[in-house]
Amino acid sequence: MSAEPTSPPLAPRASGGSSAIALDPLERRLQLGLLGRLTVATIVLGGTLFLWRGDEIGSFTPRALSALLAIAYALSGIEALVIRRPRGARERVGALHILVDLLLAAGVVSLTGGAESGLTLLFGAVILFAASVGGGRLALQTSGAAVLLYTILGLAFAQGWIDAPPDQPPSSYAPSAADLAEALLRNLVGLVVVGALAATLGDRIERTRTALAEAEASVVGYALLYEDIVRSLTSGLVTLDTEGRITTVNPAAAAILRAEARELRERPLSDFFPVDPSATDRHETDGVRQDGARFPVGFTTAPLRRASGETTGALVIFQDLTEIETLRRQAEHASRLALLGALAAGLAHEIRNPLGAIAGSVELVRDAEALGAEDRKLLDTVLKETDRLSELVSTMLEVGRAAPAIRERVPIAPILREVGELVRRTGSEVRIELDLTPDEAIEGDVDPQQLRQVLWNLLRNAVQFAPDGSTVRVRARRDEAALEIDVVDEGPGIDEADRDHVFDMFFTRRRHGLGLGLALVKRIIDAHGGTIQALAGAPRGSIFRLRLPDAPERRSSPEPRSPTPRRPAPSRHPT
């Protein structure tokens, strides 16, 4: 199990694909039984025929032995064809195999002397085979069947129930009572003993076989679990030989290095990042992927040892630190911005009061009767710039102050009209149009004061960039879960490279801007749990699209909320 089929991920070699084509144990034993039957039939029957005198080869016994040999071959061929059936069918084939062997053994004994035949040991061979196939119980059953068959054959020939083969002396099949008793006793005791020993051996074989199967299942289970663990690791895991070359690789390692597993094997790991297999401490360095891209990597190494203690290489676990490095840089950047914001807020607070004093003093001087027209014009410019600085200070205070959003269900249209009218009073030649979709009853779960701040900054930004005579459109709509507002202008638009940075603090393309307005907008939208996007307009201009979801308690419960106390609005803010 790996990213590449040709490279198993640190899997034991013993758990390879051979188990998928291994024979069932019962099937394997039946095949061995077939081989044994054919071997015995060929040696015993064929050898007996070979030793028969040439002038008697056409007599009864040679023909009967030839028939038994043919039957043995034919039945073995048929059994070989059906032996691959499902296990239940194979068990029935095994029982039939033993029955056929008993009958073949009885036939051989009948043709080679009856009770005093020297080939009664064939019954013992069948009993041993039964023990290997079905254990002690089947061995005892086969032993009993062999004893019964042998006894019937001996008595049948002795009592004349069955005639002896015509080409053999009758005296061989009709021994004296003492000889018959001795032969029966000797062979029956032998068959019983063989049956008892085979039963004991069969039981032991079955127990050993069961224990072995459990052990194999346990080994396979652990191997599969081991492979699953290695495959599921999110960290890269490779093993190295003593020369530092990659021997096995897990899917995560192949994904991090952006290569197929087969491309990594036998390559030095130093091709991707420097590693000292003897070091065990954690290290961080720069690595290079298969495609040449560089990335930060952290890794830990450990010796790879066999159970005997012999070191065969090294184990290396590594991680791609790109995301962690990005988060670290973002945290550092946020920390610097927080410090800068606190400093800006402090400076703004200290600057605000002197600005008020300056504005008041300038107004008094401007109203003096002895002042000329040129001087009044200059003082008007000073007052205008003072107002601009005061507005900038108010924005800096808002950015530095992380006020939470106090949300309530309010109509949106009055807020849009109010802020639009305030922007119109700035004297711009840009028209502002409101588009409320679907009707004026649009409501949203917002902080009204903060929404005014957001709309003021977005509309002022749009008016400043839009050419005179153009139109800034505000579209409001809502769905079941959120309020959406678009502010669309016909200005030059935002470069694609700048869209990810327009909401960063102090980022601006204006000559006299500080880049605080949109940063304040982003902070307020984040406090509402919403999103804001800077999009390209069509055919020109830009679109600022903000989405403000309903408050969590409203989404979870349809019951109306009680009104929330309002905080006072900032005194110097344009709203």
Coordinates of C-alpha atoms in Angstrom, one line a residue:
M1 CA 0.0 0.0 0.0
S2 CA 1.8 3.1 -1.2
A3 CA 1.6 6.0 -3.5
E4 CA 3.3 3.8 -6.1
P5 CA 2.5 0.1 -6.5
T6 CA 6.1 -0.7 -7.2
S7 CA 7.3 0.6 -3.9
P8 CA 5.6 -0.8 -0.8
P9 CA 5.7 1.6 2.1
L10 CA 8.0 0.1 4.7
A11 CA 6.0 -3.2 4.5
P12 CA 7.5 -6.5 5.6
R13 CA 8.6 -8.5 2.6
A14 CA 6.8 -11.6 3.9
S15 CA 3.5 -9.9 3.4
G16 CA 3.8 -9.6 -0.3
G17 CA 1.5 -10.6 -3.1
S18 CA 2.3 -14.4 -2.9
S19 CA -0.4 -14.9 -0.2
A20 CA -3.0 -13.8 -2.8
I21 CA -2.4 -16.9 -4.9
A22 CA -1.6 -19.4 -2.2
L23 CA -3.6 -22.7 -2.2
D24 CA -6.1 -23.5 0.5
P25 CA -4.4 -26.0 2.9
L26 CA -7.1 -28.7 2.3
E27 CA -6.7 -28.3 -1.4
R28 CA -3.0 -28.7 -1.1
R29 CA -3.4 -31.9 1.0
L30 CA -5.8 -33.3 -1.5
Q31 CA -3.3 -32.7 -4.3
L32 CA -0.7 -34.5 -2.3
G33 CA -3.1 -37.4 -1.8
L34 CA -3.7 -37.6 -5.5
L35 CA 0.1 -37.6 -6.1
G36 CA 0.5 -40.3 -3.5
R37 CA -2.3 -42.5 -5.0
L38 CA -0.9 -42.3 -8.5
T39 CA 2.6 -43.0 -7.2
V40 CA 1.5 -46.1 -5.2
A41 CA -0.7 -47.3 -8.0
T42 CA 2.1 -47.0 -10.5
I43 CA 4.7 -48.7 -8.3
V44 CA 2.6 -51.4 -6.7
L45 CA 0.2 -52.3 -9.5
G46 CA 2.6 -51.5 -12.3
G47 CA 5.4 -53.3 -10.5
T48 CA 3.3 -56.4 -9.9
L49 CA 2.3 -56.5 -13.5
F50 CA 6.0 -56.1 -14.5
L51 CA 6.9 -59.1 -12.4
W52 CA 4.1 -61.3 -13.8
R53 CA 5.3 -64.0 -16.2
G54 CA 4.9 -63.2 -19.9
D55 CA 2.9 -66.3 -20.7
E56 CA 0.3 -65.5 -18.1
I57 CA 0.0 -61.7 -18.7
G58 CA -3.4 -62.2 -20.2
S59 CA -4.9 -64.1 -17.3
F60 CA -7.4 -62.9 -14.8
T61 CA -5.2 -61.3 -12.2
P62 CA -3.0 -59.2 -14.5
R63 CA -6.2 -57.9 -16.3
A64 CA -7.8 -57.1 -12.9
L65 CA -4.7 -55.3 -11.8
S66 CA -4.6 -53.4 -15.0
A67 CA -8.2 -52.4 -14.5
L68 CA -7.5 -51.2 -11.0
L69 CA -4.6 -49.1 -12.3
A70 CA -6.8 -47.6 -15.0
I71 CA -9.6 -46.9 -12.5
A72 CA -7.0 -45.2 -10.2
Y73 CA -5.8 -43.0 -13.0
A74 CA -9.3 -42.1 -14.2
L75 CA -10.7 -41.3 -10.7
S76 CA -7.6 -39.2 -10.0
G77 CA -8.1 -37.2 -13.2
I78 CA -11.7 -36.5 -12.3
E79 CA -10.8 -35.5 -8.8
A80 CA -8.2 -33.1 -10.1
L81 CA -10.8 -31.4 -12.1
V82 CA -13.2 -30.8 -9.2
I83 CA -10.7 -30.2 -6.5
R84 CA -10.7 -26.4 -7.1
R85 CA -14.4 -26.1 -6.1
P86 CA -15.4 -24.1 -2.9
R87 CA -14.2 -25.4 0.4
G88 CA -17.5 -27.3 1.2
A89 CA -17.2 -29.2 -2.0
R90 CA -13.5 -29.9 -1.4
E91 CA -14.4 -31.5 2.0
R92 CA -16.9 -33.9 0.2
V93 CA -14.2 -34.6 -2.4
G94 CA -11.8 -35.5 0.5
A95 CA -14.2 -38.0 1.9
L96 CA -14.8 -39.5 -1.5
H97 CA -11.0 -39.7 -2.0
I98 CA -10.6 -41.8 1.2
L99 CA -13.5 -44.1 0.2
V100 CA -12.0 -44.7 -3.2
D101 CA -8.6 -45.4 -1.7
L102 CA -10.1 -47.9 0.7
L103 CA -11.9 -49.7 -2.1
L104 CA -8.7 -49.7 -4.3
A105 CA -6.7 -51.1 -1.3
A106 CA -9.4 -53.8 -0.8
G107 CA -9.2 -54.7 -4.5
V108 CA -5.4 -55.0 -4.4
V109 CA -5.6 -57.2 -1.2
S110 CA -8.3 -59.3 -3.0
L111 CA -5.9 -59.9 -5.9
T112 CA -2.8 -60.6 -3.9
G113 CA -3.7 -63.3 -1.3
G114 CA -6.7 -62.1 0.6
A115 CA -6.2 -62.3 4.4
E116 CA -2.6 -63.2 4.0
S117 CA -1.8 -60.6 1.4
G118 CA 1.4 -58.7 2.0
L119 CA -0.2 -55.4 0.7
T120 CA -2.6 -54.8 3.7
L121 CA -0.3 -52.0 4.6
L122 CA -2.1 -50.0 1.9
F123 CA -5.0 -49.7 4.5
G124 CA -2.5 -48.1 6.9
A125 CA -1.5 -45.6 4.2
V126 CA -5.1 -44.6 3.7
I127 CA -5.6 -44.1 7.5
L128 CA -2.6 -41.8 7.7
F129 CA -3.8 -39.8 4.8
A130 CA -7.2 -39.5 6.5
A131 CA -5.5 -38.2 9.6
S132 CA -3.7 -35.5 7.6
V133 CA -7.0 -34.4 5.9
G134 CA -9.6 -34.5 8.6
G135 CA -7.7 -35.0 11.9
G136 CA -8.1 -37.8 14.5
R137 CA -11.8 -38.3 14.2
L138 CA -11.6 -39.1 10.4
A139 CA -8.5 -41.3 11.1
L140 CA -10.5 -43.4 13.6
Q141 CA -13.5 -43.7 11.2
T142 CA -11.2 -44.7 8.3
S143 CA -9.4 -47.2 10.6
G144 CA -12.7 -48.8 11.5
A145 CA -13.7 -49.0 7.9
A146 CA -10.4 -50.6 7.0
V147 CA -10.7 -53.2 9.8
L148 CA -14.3 -54.0 8.6
L149 CA -13.3 -54.3 4.9
Y150 CA -10.2 -56.5 5.7
T151 CA -12.2 -58.8 8.1
I152 CA -15.0 -59.2 5.5
L153 CA -12.5 -60.0 2.8
G154 CA -10.6 -62.6 4.9
L155 CA -13.8 -64.3 6.0
A156 CA -15.4 -64.2 2.6
F157 CA -12.4 -66.0 0.9
A158 CA -12.0 -68.4 3.8
Q159 CA -15.7 -69.4 3.9
G160 CA -16.0 -69.6 0.1
W161 CA -18.4 -66.7 -0.2
I162 CA -16.0 -65.2 -2.8
D163 CA -14.1 -67.4 -5.2
A164 CA -10.3 -67.0 -5.4
P165 CA -8.9 -65.6 -8.7
P166 CA -8.9 -68.5 -11.2
D167 CA -5.2 -68.1 -12.1
Q168 CA -4.0 -68.3 -8.4
P169 CA -3.9 -71.4 -6.1
P170 CA -7.0 -71.7 -4.0
S171 CA -4.9 -72.7 -0.9
S172 CA -3.6 -69.2 -0.7
Y173 CA -7.1 -67.9 -0.1
A174 CA -8.3 -70.7 2.2
P175 CA -5.7 -71.0 5.0
S176 CA -6.3 -73.2 8.0
A177 CA -8.3 -71.8 10.9
A178 CA -5.1 -71.1 12.9
D179 CA -3.4 -69.3 10.0
L180 CA -6.5 -67.3 9.3
A181 CA -6.8 -66.3 12.9
E182 CA -3.2 -65.4 13.1
A183 CA -3.4 -63.3 9.9
L184 CA -6.5 -61.5 11.0
L185 CA -5.2 -60.8 14.5
R186 CA -1.9 -59.6 13.2
N187 CA -3.3 -57.2 10.6
L188 CA -6.3 -56.1 12.6
V189 CA -4.1 -55.1 15.6
G190 CA -1.8 -53.3 13.1
L191 CA -4.7 -51.4 11.6
V192 CA -6.1 -50.5 15.1
V193 CA -2.6 -49.3 16.3
V194 CA -2.1 -47.4 13.1
G195 CA -5.5 -45.8 13.5
A196 CA -4.9 -44.8 17.1
L197 CA -1.5 -43.4 16.3
A198 CA -2.9 -41.6 13.2
A199 CA -5.7 -40.2 15.3
T200 CA -3.3 -38.8 17.9
L201 CA -1.1 -37.5 15.2
G202 CA -4.1 -36.0 13.3
D203 CA -5.3 -34.2 16.4
R204 CA -1.9 -32.8 17.0
I205 CA -1.7 -31.7 13.4
E206 CA -5.1 -30.0 13.6
R207 CA -4.0 -28.1 16.8
T208 CA -0.8 -27.1 15.3
R209 CA -2.5 -26.1 12.1
T210 CA -5.0 -24.0 14.0
A211 CA -2.3 -22.4 16.0
L212 CA -0.3 -21.7 12.9
A213 CA -3.4 -20.2 11.2
E214 CA -4.0 -17.9 14.1
A215 CA -0.3 -16.9 14.2
E216 CA -0.4 -16.2 10.4
A217 CA -3.6 -14.2 10.8
S218 CA -2.0 -12.3 13.7
V219 CA 1.1 -11.6 11.6
V220 CA -0.9 -10.6 8.6
G221 CA -3.1 -8.4 10.8
Y222 CA -0.1 -6.7 12.4
A223 CA 1.5 -6.2 9.0
L224 CA -1.7 -4.7 7.6
L225 CA -2.1 -2.4 10.7
Y226 CA 1.6 -1.4 10.3
E227 CA 1.1 -0.6 6.6
D228 CA -2.1 1.4 7.5
I229 CA -0.3 3.4 10.1
V230 CA 2.6 4.2 7.8
R231 CA 0.2 5.0 4.9
S232 CA -1.9 7.3 7.2
L233 CA 1.0 9.3 8.5
T234 CA 0.8 12.9 7.5
S235 CA 4.6 13.2 8.0
G236 CA 7.0 11.9 5.4
L237 CA 8.7 8.6 6.4
V238 CA 11.6 7.1 4.5
T239 CA 14.2 4.5 5.3
L240 CA 17.8 4.8 4.2
D241 CA 20.5 2.2 3.6
T242 CA 24.0 2.5 5.1
E243 CA 25.0 4.8 2.2
G244 CA 22.1 7.2 2.7
R245 CA 20.0 6.0 -0.3
I246 CA 16.2 5.8 0.0
T247 CA 15.0 2.2 0.3
T248 CA 11.3 2.7 1.2
V249 CA 9.0 5.7 1.2
N250 CA 5.5 6.3 2.5
P251 CA 2.8 8.2 0.5
A252 CA 3.2 11.4 2.5
A253 CA 6.9 11.6 1.8
A254 CA 6.3 11.1 -2.0
A255 CA 3.6 13.9 -1.8
I256 CA 5.9 16.3 0.1
L257 CA 8.8 15.7 -2.4
R258 CA 6.3 15.9 -5.3
A259 CA 7.6 12.7 -6.9
E260 CA 6.5 9.1 -7.6
A261 CA 7.7 6.5 -5.1
R262 CA 9.6 4.6 -7.8
E263 CA 11.5 7.8 -8.6
L264 CA 12.7 8.2 -5.1
R265 CA 14.0 4.7 -4.4
E266 CA 17.8 4.2 -4.6
R267 CA 18.3 8.0 -4.7
P268 CA 20.3 9.8 -1.9
L269 CA 18.1 11.7 0.4
S270 CA 20.7 14.5 0.3
D271 CA 19.4 15.3 -3.2
F272 CA 16.3 16.8 -1.4
F273 CA 17.7 18.1 1.9
P274 CA 20.9 17.6 3.9
V275 CA 20.6 15.0 6.6
D276 CA 23.1 13.4 9.0
P277 CA 21.8 9.8 9.7
S278 CA 23.9 9.7 12.9
A279 CA 22.2 12.8 14.4
T280 CA 19.1 12.2 16.5
D281 CA 18.1 15.8 17.4
R282 CA 15.4 17.6 15.4
H283 CA 16.7 19.8 12.7
E284 CA 15.2 22.4 10.4
T285 CA 16.7 23.4 7.0
D286 CA 15.8 24.3 3.4
G287 CA 14.8 21.5 1.1
V288 CA 14.2 21.2 -2.6
R289 CA 11.4 19.2 -4.2
Q290 CA 11.5 17.0 -7.3
D291 CA 10.3 19.9 -9.4
G292 CA 13.0 22.2 -8.1
A293 CA 10.7 24.2 -5.7
R294 CA 12.4 25.1 -2.4
F295 CA 10.6 24.6 0.9
P296 CA 11.4 24.7 4.7
V297 CA 11.6 21.2 6.2
G298 CA 12.0 19.8 9.7
F299 CA 13.2 16.3 10.2
T300 CA 14.3 13.8 12.8
T301 CA 16.5 10.7 12.2
A302 CA 17.0 7.5 14.1
P303 CA 19.1 4.4 13.5
L304 CA 17.3 1.5 11.7
R305 CA 18.3 -1.7 13.6
R306 CA 17.4 -5.4 13.2
A307 CA 16.2 -7.5 16.2
S308 CA 19.8 -8.6 16.6
G309 CA 21.0 -5.0 17.1
E310 CA 22.7 -4.7 13.7
T311 CA 22.3 -1.2 12.2
T312 CA 21.1 -1.5 8.6
G313 CA 20.5 2.2 7.8
A314 CA 18.4 5.1 9.2
L315 CA 14.8 6.1 9.6
V316 CA 13.9 9.7 8.7
I317 CA 10.7 11.4 9.6
F318 CA 10.2 14.9 8.1
Q319 CA 7.5 17.5 7.7
D320 CA 6.8 20.4 5.2
L321 CA 7.1 23.5 7.3
T322 CA 5.8 25.9 4.6
E323 CA 2.4 26.5 6.3
I324 CA 4.1 26.8 9.8
E325 CA 6.6 29.3 8.4
T326 CA 3.7 31.3 6.8
L327 CA 1.8 31.3 10.1
R328 CA 4.9 32.4 11.9
R329 CA 5.5 35.3 9.5
Q330 CA 1.9 36.3 9.8
A331 CA 2.1 36.2 13.6
E332 CA 5.2 38.3 13.5
H333 CA 3.6 40.7 11.1
A334 CA 0.5 40.9 13.2
S335 CA 2.5 41.6 16.3
R336 CA 4.4 44.4 14.6
L337 CA 1.1 45.8 13.3
A338 CA -0.4 45.6 16.8
L339 CA 2.5 47.5 18.2
L340 CA 2.4 50.1 15.4
G341 CA -1.4 50.4 15.8
A342 CA -1.0 51.0 19.5
L343 CA 1.7 53.6 18.8
A344 CA -0.5 55.3 16.2
A345 CA -3.5 55.3 18.5
G346 CA -1.4 56.9 21.3
L347 CA 0.0 59.5 18.9
A348 CA -3.5 60.2 17.5
H349 CA -4.8 60.8 21.0
E350 CA -2.0 63.2 21.8
I351 CA -2.4 65.0 18.4
R352 CA -6.1 65.4 18.6
N353 CA -6.3 68.1 21.3
P354 CA -3.6 70.4 19.8
L355 CA -5.4 70.1 16.4
G356 CA -8.6 71.4 18.0
A357 CA -6.7 74.3 19.6
I358 CA -5.0 75.1 16.2
A359 CA -8.4 75.0 14.4
G360 CA -10.0 77.4 17.0
S361 CA -7.1 79.8 16.9
V362 CA -7.1 79.9 13.1
E363 CA -10.8 80.6 13.0
L364 CA -10.4 83.6 15.4
V365 CA -7.5 85.0 13.3
R366 CA -9.5 84.5 10.1
D367 CA -12.4 86.5 11.4
A368 CA -10.2 89.6 12.3
E369 CA -11.3 92.7 10.3
A370 CA -7.7 93.8 9.4
L371 CA -7.0 90.5 7.6
G372 CA -6.6 90.7 3.8
A373 CA -8.4 88.5 1.3
E374 CA -5.2 86.6 0.5
D375 CA -4.5 85.9 4.1
R376 CA -8.1 84.7 4.6
K377 CA -7.7 82.3 1.7
L378 CA -4.5 80.9 3.3
L379 CA -6.2 80.5 6.6
D380 CA -9.1 78.6 4.9
T381 CA -6.6 76.2 3.5
V382 CA -5.1 75.7 7.0
L383 CA -8.6 75.0 8.4
K384 CA -9.3 72.5 5.6
E385 CA -6.1 70.7 6.2
T386 CA -6.7 70.7 10.0
D387 CA -10.1 69.1 9.4
R388 CA -8.4 66.5 7.2
L389 CA -5.9 65.8 9.9
S390 CA -8.6 65.6 12.5
E391 CA -10.5 63.0 10.4
L392 CA -7.3 61.0 10.0
V393 CA -6.7 61.1 13.7
S394 CA -10.3 59.8 14.3
T395 CA -9.6 56.9 11.9
M396 CA -6.4 56.0 13.6
L397 CA -8.2 55.9 16.9
E398 CA -10.8 53.6 15.5
V399 CA -8.2 51.3 14.0
G400 CA -6.3 51.1 17.3
R401 CA -9.4 50.5 19.4
A402 CA -10.7 46.9 19.0
A403 CA -14.3 47.7 19.9
P404 CA -16.6 44.6 19.7
A405 CA -19.6 44.6 17.4
I406 CA -22.8 45.2 19.3
R407 CA -25.3 43.7 16.8
E408 CA -29.0 44.3 16.4
R409 CA -31.7 43.7 13.8
V410 CA -32.0 47.0 11.9
P411 CA -33.3 48.2 8.5
I412 CA -30.4 48.8 6.1
A413 CA -32.0 51.4 3.7
P414 CA -31.9 54.4 6.2
I415 CA -28.2 53.7 7.0
L416 CA -27.3 53.7 3.3
R417 CA -29.2 57.0 2.6
E418 CA -27.7 58.7 5.7
V419 CA -24.1 57.8 4.7
G420 CA -24.7 58.6 1.0
E421 CA -26.0 62.0 1.9
L422 CA -23.0 62.7 4.1
V423 CA -20.6 61.7 1.3
R424 CA -22.6 64.0 -1.2
R425 CA -21.9 66.9 1.1
T426 CA -18.2 66.6 0.6
G427 CA -18.6 68.5 -2.7
S428 CA -17.6 65.8 -5.0
E429 CA -19.0 65.7 -8.6
V430 CA -19.5 62.0 -8.4
R431 CA -23.1 60.8 -8.2
I432 CA -24.2 58.2 -5.6
E433 CA -27.0 55.8 -6.4
L434 CA -28.6 53.3 -4.1
D435 CA -30.0 50.0 -5.4
L436 CA -32.0 48.1 -2.7
T437 CA -32.8 44.6 -3.8
P438 CA -35.5 43.3 -3.6
D439 CA -37.2 46.1 -1.6
E440 CA -36.7 48.7 1.2
A441 CA -37.5 46.1 3.9
I442 CA -34.0 44.7 3.9
E443 CA -32.7 44.1 7.4
G444 CA -29.4 42.9 8.8
D445 CA -27.9 41.8 12.2
V446 CA -25.2 44.5 12.4
D447 CA -23.7 47.1 14.6
P448 CA -25.4 50.2 13.0
Q449 CA -22.6 52.6 14.1
Q450 CA -19.9 50.3 12.8
L451 CA -21.8 49.7 9.5
R452 CA -22.0 53.5 9.0
Q453 CA -18.2 53.6 9.5
V454 CA -17.7 50.8 6.9
L455 CA -20.0 52.5 4.3
W456 CA -18.4 55.9 4.9
N457 CA -14.9 54.6 4.2
L458 CA -16.0 52.5 1.2
L459 CA -18.0 55.4 -0.4
R460 CA -15.3 58.0 0.3
N461 CA -12.7 55.6 -1.2
A462 CA -14.9 55.1 -4.3
V463 CA -15.6 58.8 -4.7
Q464 CA -11.9 59.6 -4.4
F465 CA -10.9 57.2 -7.2
A466 CA -14.0 57.7 -9.5
P467 CA -13.7 60.4 -12.1
D468 CA -16.0 63.5 -11.9
G469 CA -19.4 62.9 -13.6
S470 CA -19.3 59.1 -13.0
T471 CA -21.6 57.2 -10.7
V472 CA -20.9 55.1 -7.5
R473 CA -23.6 52.5 -7.0
V474 CA -24.5 50.8 -3.7
R475 CA -26.4 47.5 -4.0
A476 CA -27.9 45.8 -1.0
R477 CA -29.5 42.4 -1.0
R478 CA -29.9 39.5 1.4
D479 CA -30.5 35.7 1.4
E480 CA -31.7 33.4 4.2
A481 CA -28.5 33.7 6.2
A482 CA -26.7 37.0 5.4
L483 CA -26.8 40.5 4.2
E484 CA -24.7 41.5 1.1
I485 CA -23.7 45.0 0.1
D486 CA -21.7 46.0 -3.1
V487 CA -20.0 49.4 -3.5
V488 CA -19.3 49.8 -7.3
D489 CA -17.3 52.6 -8.8
E490 CA -16.1 53.5 -12.3
G491 CA -12.6 54.4 -11.4
P492 CA -9.3 52.9 -12.7
G493 CA -9.8 49.6 -10.7
I494 CA -7.5 47.7 -8.5
D495 CA -4.4 45.9 -9.9
E496 CA -4.8 42.1 -9.5
A497 CA -1.5 42.0 -7.6
D498 CA -2.9 44.6 -5.1
R499 CA -6.2 42.9 -4.3
D500 CA -4.7 40.7 -1.6
H501 CA -3.2 43.7 0.1
V502 CA -5.7 46.5 -0.1
F503 CA -7.0 45.7 3.4
D504 CA -3.5 45.7 5.0
M505 CA -2.8 48.5 7.4
F506 CA -0.7 51.3 5.8
F507 CA -1.1 49.9 2.2
T508 CA -2.2 52.6 -0.2
R509 CA -1.7 53.8 -3.8
R510 CA -2.7 57.4 -3.0
R511 CA 0.0 60.0 -2.8
H512 CA -1.3 61.5 0.5
G513 CA -3.1 58.4 1.9
L514 CA -2.0 56.3 5.0
G515 CA -3.8 53.1 4.2
L516 CA -6.0 53.0 7.3
G517 CA -9.5 53.3 6.0
L518 CA -9.8 49.9 4.3
A519 CA -7.9 48.3 7.2
L520 CA -10.6 49.7 9.6
V521 CA -13.3 48.3 7.3
K522 CA -11.7 44.8 7.4
R523 CA -11.4 44.9 11.1
I524 CA -15.1 45.8 11.5
I525 CA -16.2 43.1 9.0
D526 CA -14.1 40.5 10.8
A527 CA -15.8 41.5 14.1
H528 CA -19.1 40.7 12.5
G529 CA -17.9 37.3 11.4
G530 CA -18.3 38.4 7.7
T531 CA -16.1 38.7 4.6
I532 CA -15.1 41.5 2.2
Q533 CA -13.7 41.1 -1.3
A534 CA -12.1 43.5 -3.7
L535 CA -13.2 42.5 -7.2
A536 CA -12.7 43.9 -10.7
G537 CA -15.6 45.9 -12.1
A538 CA -17.1 45.4 -15.5
P539 CA -16.1 46.9 -17.9
R540 CA -13.9 49.0 -15.5
G541 CA -13.7 50.2 -11.9
S542 CA -13.8 48.0 -8.8
I543 CA -16.4 46.3 -6.6
F544 CA -16.1 46.0 -2.8
R545 CA -18.4 43.2 -1.8
L546 CA -19.1 42.6 1.9
R547 CA -21.2 39.8 3.4
L548 CA -22.5 40.1 6.9
P549 CA -24.0 36.8 8.3
D550 CA -26.9 36.9 10.7
A551 CA -26.0 36.6 14.4
P552 CA -25.5 33.0 15.6
E553 CA -28.3 33.2 18.1
R554 CA -30.7 34.3 15.3
R555 CA -29.6 31.5 13.1
S556 CA -30.1 28.9 15.9
S557 CA -33.4 30.3 17.2
P558 CA -36.3 32.1 15.5
E559 CA -37.3 34.0 18.6
P560 CA -36.7 37.8 18.6
R561 CA -34.0 39.2 20.8
S562 CA -34.5 42.0 23.2
P563 CA -32.9 45.4 22.2
T564 CA -29.2 45.7 23.1
P565 CA -28.0 48.9 24.8
R566 CA -26.1 51.2 22.4
R567 CA -22.7 52.8 23.1
P568 CA -22.2 56.4 22.2
A569 CA -20.8 57.2 18.7
P570 CA -17.3 58.7 18.3
S571 CA -17.6 62.5 18.7
R572 CA -15.4 63.5 15.7
H573 CA -16.6 60.9 13.3
P574 CA -18.3 62.1 10.1
T575 CA -21.4 59.9 10.9

